[in-house]
Coordinates of C-alpha atoms in Angstrom, one line a residue:
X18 CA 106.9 -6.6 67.2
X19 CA 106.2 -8.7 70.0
X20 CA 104.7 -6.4 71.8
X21 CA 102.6 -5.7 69.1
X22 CA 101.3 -9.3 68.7
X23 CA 100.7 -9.4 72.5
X24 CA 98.4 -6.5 72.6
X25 CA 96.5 -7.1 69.2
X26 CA 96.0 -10.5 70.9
X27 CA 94.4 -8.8 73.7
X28 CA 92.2 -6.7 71.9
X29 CA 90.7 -9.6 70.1
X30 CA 90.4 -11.5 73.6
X31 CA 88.2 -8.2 74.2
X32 CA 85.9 -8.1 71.3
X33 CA 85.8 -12.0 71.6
X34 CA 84.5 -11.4 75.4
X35 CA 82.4 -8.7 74.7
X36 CA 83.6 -6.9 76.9
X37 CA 82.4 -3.6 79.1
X38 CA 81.9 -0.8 77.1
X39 CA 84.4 1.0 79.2
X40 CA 87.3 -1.5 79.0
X41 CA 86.8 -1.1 75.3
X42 CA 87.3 2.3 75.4
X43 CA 90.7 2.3 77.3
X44 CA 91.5 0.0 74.3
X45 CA 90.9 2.4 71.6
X46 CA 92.8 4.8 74.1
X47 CA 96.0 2.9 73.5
X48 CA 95.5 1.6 69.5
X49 CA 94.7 5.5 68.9
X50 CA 98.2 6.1 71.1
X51 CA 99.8 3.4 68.9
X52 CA 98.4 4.2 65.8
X53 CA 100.3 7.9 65.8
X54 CA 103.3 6.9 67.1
X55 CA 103.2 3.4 63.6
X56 CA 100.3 4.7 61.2
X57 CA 101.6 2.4 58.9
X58 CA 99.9 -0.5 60.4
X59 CA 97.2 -1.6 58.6
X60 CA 96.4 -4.2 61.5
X61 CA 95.9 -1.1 63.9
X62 CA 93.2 0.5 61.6
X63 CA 91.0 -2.8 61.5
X64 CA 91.4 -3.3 65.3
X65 CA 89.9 0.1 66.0
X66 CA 87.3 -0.5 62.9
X67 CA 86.2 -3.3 65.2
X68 CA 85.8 -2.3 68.4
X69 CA 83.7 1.0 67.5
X70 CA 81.5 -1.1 65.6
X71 CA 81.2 -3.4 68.4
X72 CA 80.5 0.2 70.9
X73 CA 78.3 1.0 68.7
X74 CA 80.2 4.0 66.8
X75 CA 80.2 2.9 63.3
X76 CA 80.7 6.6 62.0
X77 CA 84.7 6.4 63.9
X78 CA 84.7 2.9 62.5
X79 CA 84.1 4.0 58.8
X80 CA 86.7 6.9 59.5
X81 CA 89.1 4.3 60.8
X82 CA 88.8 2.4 57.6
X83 CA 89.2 5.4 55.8
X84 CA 92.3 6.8 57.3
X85 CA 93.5 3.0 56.1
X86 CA 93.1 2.9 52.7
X87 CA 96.1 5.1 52.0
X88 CA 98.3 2.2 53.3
X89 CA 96.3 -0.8 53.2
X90 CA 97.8 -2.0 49.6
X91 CA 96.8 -5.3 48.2
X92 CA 93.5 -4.9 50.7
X93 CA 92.7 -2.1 49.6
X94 CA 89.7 -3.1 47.7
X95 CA 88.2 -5.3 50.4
X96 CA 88.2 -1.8 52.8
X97 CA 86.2 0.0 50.0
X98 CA 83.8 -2.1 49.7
X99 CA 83.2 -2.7 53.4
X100 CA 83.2 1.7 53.5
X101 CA 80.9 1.6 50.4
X102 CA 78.4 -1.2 52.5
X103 CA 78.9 0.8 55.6
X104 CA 77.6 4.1 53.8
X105 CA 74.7 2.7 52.0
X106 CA 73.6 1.3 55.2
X107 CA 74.1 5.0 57.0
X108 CA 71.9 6.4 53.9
X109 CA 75.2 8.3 52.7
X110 CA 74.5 8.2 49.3
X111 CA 77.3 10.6 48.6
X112 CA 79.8 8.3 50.0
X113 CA 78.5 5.5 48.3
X114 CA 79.5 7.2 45.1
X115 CA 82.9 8.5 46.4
X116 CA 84.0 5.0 47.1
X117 CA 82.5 3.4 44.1
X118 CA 84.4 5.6 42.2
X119 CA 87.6 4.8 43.8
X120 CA 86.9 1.3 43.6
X121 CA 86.5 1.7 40.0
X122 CA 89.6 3.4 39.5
X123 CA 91.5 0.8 42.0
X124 CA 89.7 -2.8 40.6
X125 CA 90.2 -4.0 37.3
X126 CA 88.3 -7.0 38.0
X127 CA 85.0 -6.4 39.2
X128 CA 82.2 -9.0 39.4
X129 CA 79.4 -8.0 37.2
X130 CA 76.9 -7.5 40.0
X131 CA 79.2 -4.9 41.8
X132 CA 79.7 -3.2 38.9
X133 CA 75.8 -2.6 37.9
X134 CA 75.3 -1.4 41.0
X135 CA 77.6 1.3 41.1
X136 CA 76.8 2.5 37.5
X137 CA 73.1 2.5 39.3
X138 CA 73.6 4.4 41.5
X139 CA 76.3 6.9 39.5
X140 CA 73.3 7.4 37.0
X141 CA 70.8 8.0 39.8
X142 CA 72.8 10.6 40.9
X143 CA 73.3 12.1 36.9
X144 CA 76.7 10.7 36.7
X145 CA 76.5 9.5 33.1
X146 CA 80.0 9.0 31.8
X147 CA 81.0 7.4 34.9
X148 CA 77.9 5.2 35.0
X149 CA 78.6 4.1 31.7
X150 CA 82.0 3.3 32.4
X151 CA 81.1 1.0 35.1
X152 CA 78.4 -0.3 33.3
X153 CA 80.9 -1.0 30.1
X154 CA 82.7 -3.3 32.3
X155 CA 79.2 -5.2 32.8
X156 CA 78.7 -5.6 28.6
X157 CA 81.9 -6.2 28.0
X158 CA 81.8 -9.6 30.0
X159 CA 81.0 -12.1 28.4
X160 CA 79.7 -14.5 31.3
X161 CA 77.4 -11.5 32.3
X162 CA 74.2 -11.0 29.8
X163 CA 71.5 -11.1 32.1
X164 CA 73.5 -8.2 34.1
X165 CA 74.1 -6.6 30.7
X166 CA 70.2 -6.5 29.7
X167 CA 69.6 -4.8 33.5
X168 CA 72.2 -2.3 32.1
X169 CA 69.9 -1.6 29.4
X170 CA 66.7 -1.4 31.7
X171 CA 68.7 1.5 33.5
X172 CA 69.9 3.2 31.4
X173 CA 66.0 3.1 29.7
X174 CA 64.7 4.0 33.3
X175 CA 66.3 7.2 33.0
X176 CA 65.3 8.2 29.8
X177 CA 68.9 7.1 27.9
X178 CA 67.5 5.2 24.7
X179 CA 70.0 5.7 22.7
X180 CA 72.0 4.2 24.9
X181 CA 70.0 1.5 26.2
X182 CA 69.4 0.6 22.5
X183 CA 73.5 0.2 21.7
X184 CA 73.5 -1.9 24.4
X185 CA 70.8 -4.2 23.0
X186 CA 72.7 -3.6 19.9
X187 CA 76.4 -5.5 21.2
X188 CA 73.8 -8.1 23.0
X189 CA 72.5 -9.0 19.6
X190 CA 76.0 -9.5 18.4
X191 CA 76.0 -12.6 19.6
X192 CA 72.0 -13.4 20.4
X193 CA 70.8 -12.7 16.9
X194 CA 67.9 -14.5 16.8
X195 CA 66.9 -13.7 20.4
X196 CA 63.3 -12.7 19.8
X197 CA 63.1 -10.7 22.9
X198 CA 66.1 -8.7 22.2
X199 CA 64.7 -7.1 18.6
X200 CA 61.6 -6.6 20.3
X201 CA 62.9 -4.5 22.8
X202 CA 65.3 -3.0 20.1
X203 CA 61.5 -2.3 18.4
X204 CA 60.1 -0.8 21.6
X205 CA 63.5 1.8 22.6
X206 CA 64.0 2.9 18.7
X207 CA 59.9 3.9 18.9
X208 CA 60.9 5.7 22.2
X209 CA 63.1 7.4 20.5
X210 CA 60.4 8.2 17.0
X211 CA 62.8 6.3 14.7
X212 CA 59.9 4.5 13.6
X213 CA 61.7 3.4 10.5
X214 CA 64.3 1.7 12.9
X215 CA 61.3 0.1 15.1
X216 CA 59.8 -1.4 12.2
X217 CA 63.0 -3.7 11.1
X218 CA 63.4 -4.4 14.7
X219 CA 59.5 -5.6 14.6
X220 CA 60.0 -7.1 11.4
X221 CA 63.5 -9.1 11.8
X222 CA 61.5 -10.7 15.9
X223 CA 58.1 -11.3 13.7
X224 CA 59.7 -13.5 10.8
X225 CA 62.3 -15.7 13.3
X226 CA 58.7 -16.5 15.6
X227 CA 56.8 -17.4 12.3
X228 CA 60.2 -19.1 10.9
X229 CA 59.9 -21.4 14.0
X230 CA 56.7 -22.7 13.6
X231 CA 56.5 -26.2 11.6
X232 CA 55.3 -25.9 8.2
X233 CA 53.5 -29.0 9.0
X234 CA 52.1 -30.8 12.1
X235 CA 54.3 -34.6 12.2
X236 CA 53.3 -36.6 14.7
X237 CA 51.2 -36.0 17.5
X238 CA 54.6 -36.0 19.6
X239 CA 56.2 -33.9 17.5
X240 CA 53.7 -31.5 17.2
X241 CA 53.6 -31.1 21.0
X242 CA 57.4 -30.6 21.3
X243 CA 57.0 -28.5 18.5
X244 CA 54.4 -26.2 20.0
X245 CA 56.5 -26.2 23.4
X246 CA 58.9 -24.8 21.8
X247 CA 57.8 -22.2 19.5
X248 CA 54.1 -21.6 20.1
X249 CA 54.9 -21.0 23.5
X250 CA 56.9 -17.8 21.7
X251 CA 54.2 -16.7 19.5
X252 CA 51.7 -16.4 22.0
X253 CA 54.3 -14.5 24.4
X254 CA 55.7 -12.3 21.7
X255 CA 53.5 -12.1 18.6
X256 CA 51.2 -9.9 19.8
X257 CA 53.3 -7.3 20.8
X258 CA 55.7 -7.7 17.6
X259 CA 52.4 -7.1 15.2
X260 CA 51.4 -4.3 17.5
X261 CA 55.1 -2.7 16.8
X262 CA 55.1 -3.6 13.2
X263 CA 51.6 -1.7 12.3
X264 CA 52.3 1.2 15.2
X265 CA 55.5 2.3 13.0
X266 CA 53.9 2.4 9.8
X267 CA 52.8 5.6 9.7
X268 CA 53.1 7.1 6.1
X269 CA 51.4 5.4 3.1
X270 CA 55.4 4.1 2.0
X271 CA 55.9 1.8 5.3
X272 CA 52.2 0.2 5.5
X273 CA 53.0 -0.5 1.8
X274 CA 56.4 -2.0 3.4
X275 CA 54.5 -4.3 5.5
X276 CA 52.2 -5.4 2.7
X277 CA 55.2 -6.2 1.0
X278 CA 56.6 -8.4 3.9
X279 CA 53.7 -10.0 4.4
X280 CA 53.1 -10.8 1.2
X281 CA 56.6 -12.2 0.2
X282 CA 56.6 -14.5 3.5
X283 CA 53.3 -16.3 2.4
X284 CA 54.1 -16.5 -1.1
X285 CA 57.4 -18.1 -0.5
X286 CA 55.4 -20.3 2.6
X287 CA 52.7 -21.0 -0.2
X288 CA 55.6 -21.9 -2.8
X289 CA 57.5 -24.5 -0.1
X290 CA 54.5 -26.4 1.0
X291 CA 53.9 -27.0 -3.1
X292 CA 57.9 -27.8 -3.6
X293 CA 57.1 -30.1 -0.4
X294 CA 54.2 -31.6 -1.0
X295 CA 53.3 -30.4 2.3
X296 CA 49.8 -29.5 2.2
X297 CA 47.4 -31.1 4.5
X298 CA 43.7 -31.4 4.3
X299 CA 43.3 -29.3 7.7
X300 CA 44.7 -25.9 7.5
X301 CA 45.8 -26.3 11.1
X302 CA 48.2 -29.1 9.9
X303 CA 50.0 -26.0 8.6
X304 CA 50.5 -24.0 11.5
X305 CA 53.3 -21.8 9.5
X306 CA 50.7 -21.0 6.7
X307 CA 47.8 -20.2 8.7
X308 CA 49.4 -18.1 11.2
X309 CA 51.0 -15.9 8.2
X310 CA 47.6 -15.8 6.6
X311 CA 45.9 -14.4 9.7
X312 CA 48.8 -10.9 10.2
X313 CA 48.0 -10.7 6.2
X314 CA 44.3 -10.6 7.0
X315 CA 44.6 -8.3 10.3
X316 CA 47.3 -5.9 8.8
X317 CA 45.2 -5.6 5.4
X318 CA 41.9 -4.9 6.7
X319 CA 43.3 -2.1 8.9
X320 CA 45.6 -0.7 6.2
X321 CA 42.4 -0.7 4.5
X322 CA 43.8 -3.0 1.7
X323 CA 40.9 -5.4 1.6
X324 CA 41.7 -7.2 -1.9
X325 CA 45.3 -8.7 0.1
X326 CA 42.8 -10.7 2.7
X327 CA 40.8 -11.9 0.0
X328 CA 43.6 -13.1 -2.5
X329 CA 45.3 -15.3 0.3
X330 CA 41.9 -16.1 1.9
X331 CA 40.6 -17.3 -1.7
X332 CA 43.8 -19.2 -2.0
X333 CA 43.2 -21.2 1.6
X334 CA 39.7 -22.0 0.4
X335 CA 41.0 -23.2 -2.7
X336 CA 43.3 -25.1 -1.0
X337 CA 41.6 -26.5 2.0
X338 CA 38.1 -27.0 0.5
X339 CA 36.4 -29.4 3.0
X340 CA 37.9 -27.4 5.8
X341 CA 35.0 -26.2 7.8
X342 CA 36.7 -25.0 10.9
X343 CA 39.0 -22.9 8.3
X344 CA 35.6 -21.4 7.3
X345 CA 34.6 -20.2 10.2
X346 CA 38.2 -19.6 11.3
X347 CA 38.3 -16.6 8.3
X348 CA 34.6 -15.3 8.9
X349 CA 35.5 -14.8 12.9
X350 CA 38.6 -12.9 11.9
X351 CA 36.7 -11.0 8.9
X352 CA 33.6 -9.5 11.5
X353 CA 36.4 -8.5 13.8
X354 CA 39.1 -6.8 11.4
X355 CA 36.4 -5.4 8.9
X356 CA 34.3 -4.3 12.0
X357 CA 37.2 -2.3 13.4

C-alpha cells in the first residue's frame, strides 16, 4: 500500500510538471503493469484517464474510464457522466446514448437539466419509451416546470402531440389559470385536429385574460397597475386566443358555441356593472365591457351573425350616449369586420 501511495504520488508530480511526453508514457507503462496485476483499483483507472488526456489520447482515456465503472461503486455516476461529456465532445452520439442510459438505470436522483438532455437526445435518436422515461423524471419534479414545459417543446418538435399535450396537461394541474399553458394546450390539440378539444383550451385562456381586466378604471394609479398587469396579457395573448377560438369552429354547432360564450360573458359583464353601479360615462372606464363587446362584434360579423354586433352595439350606445370616441370606436371596427 505504500508503495502504492509513493508511485500515485509520482504520477501526479508528473502530470503536475507536465512533463515530456515520453516520461509520461513509461508512466502509463507501469500503471498498465499495475493495473493487471490489482484491477480493483479505482485510483489506477483515473491515473491513466489523466495522463492520456494530458498526451493527448482521449479515446485510451475514455476506455480507461470505462474499464472502471465496473468497480468504481459509489463513483460510479461521476465516471458516466465525465464518459457521456467525453463522447458528445468526440461526436459519438451513440455512446452518448449508451451511457445515458446507464446513468439512468444507475441515478435515481438526477438534476432536471441532465435529465432533459438525455431524453433529448434518446428521442433524437427514436428512442421514445426511454426518452419519456427520462423525461418523466423531469415532470415529475416539482422544482423543475420550466424544464418540464422544454419537455413538452420536444416532444412537439418531433411530432409527439399527444404527448406533448399530457404533459401540458399535469403542468396545468397545478398552473390552472396559466394563460400560456391552455393556449398551447389550444395550439397542440389543433395539431392534432381535435378541434373540439382546441376550442375549450381557447375558450378556458380567453375568459381568465378578459376575467383579469377591471370592470372599471379606479384611480389613475390603479388603472396603471392594473394595465401592467393584465393588459400587458391581452395584448400578448388575445390575439392568438381569438384566432384559436374562431379557427376551431368549423361546423355551424361550434360557431353557434362561441356565440353562446360570447354572449353569456357580456350579459353577465352587462348584469354586474348594473348590480354595481359600475357604469361610467366613458366606455373605456370599462375596459372589461368594451373589450368583450369588440370579440362579440369581430366573431359575429365573420360568423356572418350581424344582428349579435348590433344588439350589444345598440346597448353601448344606449348606454354611453355622449361617448364620441365609442362612436367612432364601433364604426372603425364595423368597416373592418363587415368589409372582411
Amino acid at each position: 500500500a505504500e508503495e502504492d501511495d509513493l508511485f500515485v504520488l509520482c504520477v501526479d508530480g508528473l502530470l503536475n510538471a507536465r512533463a515530456a511526453r515520453h516520461t509520461m508514457r513509461n508512466a502509463l507503462r507501469r500503471l498498465n503493469e499495475r493495473i493487471a496485476a490489482t484491477p480493483n483499483k479505482l485510483l489506477l483507472y483515473r491515473l491513466a484517464a489523466d495522463l492520456y488526456e494530458e498526451i493527448g489520447e482521449p479515446d485510451e482515456a475514455a476506455r480507461m474510464l470505462d474499464m472502471a465503472l465496473p468497480i468504481a461503486a459509489d463513483s460510479r455516476n461521476i465516471i458516466t457522466r465525465e464518459l457521456i461529456a467525453m463522447s458528445a465532445g468526440a461526436e459519438r452520439e451513440q455512446e452518448v446514448i449508451r451511457y445515458g442510459r446507464s446513468l439512468l438505470n444507475i441515478s435515481e436522483h438526477l438534476p432536471p437539466d441532465e435529465c432533459l438532455s438525455l431524453g433529448t437526445r434518446l428521442l433524437e435518436k427514436g428512442h421514445v419509451a426511454e426518452a419519456e422515461s427520462a423525461f418523466q423524471r423531469v415532470i415529475a419534479d416539482p422544482n423543475a416546470v420550466s424544464a418540464a414545459r422544454d419537455v413538452a417543446s420536444r416532444y412537439e418538435t418531433y411530432g409527439l402531440f399527444d404527448k406533448a399535450g399530457r404533459v401540458i396537461r399535469s403542468l396545468l394541474v397545478d398552473n390552472p389559470f396559466d394563460t400560456e399553458l391552455l393556449l398551447r394546450l389550444g395550439l397542440l390539440a389543433e395539431k392534432r385536429d381535435d378541434l373540439t378539444s382546441a376550442g375549450g383550451a381557447y375558450t378556458r385562456a380567453l375568459k381568465l385574460m378578459i376575467s383579469r381586466l377591471p370592470r372599471r378604471a379606479g384611480s389613475q394609479n390603479q388603472a396603471d397597475e392594473r394595465r401592467d398587469r393584465n393588459v400587458g396579457e391581452i395584448d400578448r395573448f388575445s390575439g392568438l386566443a381569438i384566432r384559436g377560438l374562431i379557427a376551431s369552429a368549423r361546423t355551424p354547432d361550434r360557431r353557434e358555441d362561441v356565440l353562446a360564450f360570447v354572449r353569456k360573458e357580456v350579459q353577465a359583464e352587462l348584469a354586474g356593472l348594473e348590480s354595481d353601479n359600475s357604469f361610467a360615462s366613458q366606455a373605456d372606464e370599462n375596459p372589461r365591457l368594451k373589450t368583450l363587446a369588440s370579440l362579440m362584434r369581430r366573431v359575429a360579423f365573420l360568423f356572418h351573425k350581424p344582428g349579435e354586433a348590433d344588439a350589444i352595439d345598440s346597448e353601448l350606445l344606449r348606454r354611453y350616449p355622449g361617448d364620441e370616441r365609442l362612436r367612432k370606436h364601433i364604426a372603425t371596427m364595423r368597416r373592418e369586420w363587415q368589409t372582411d
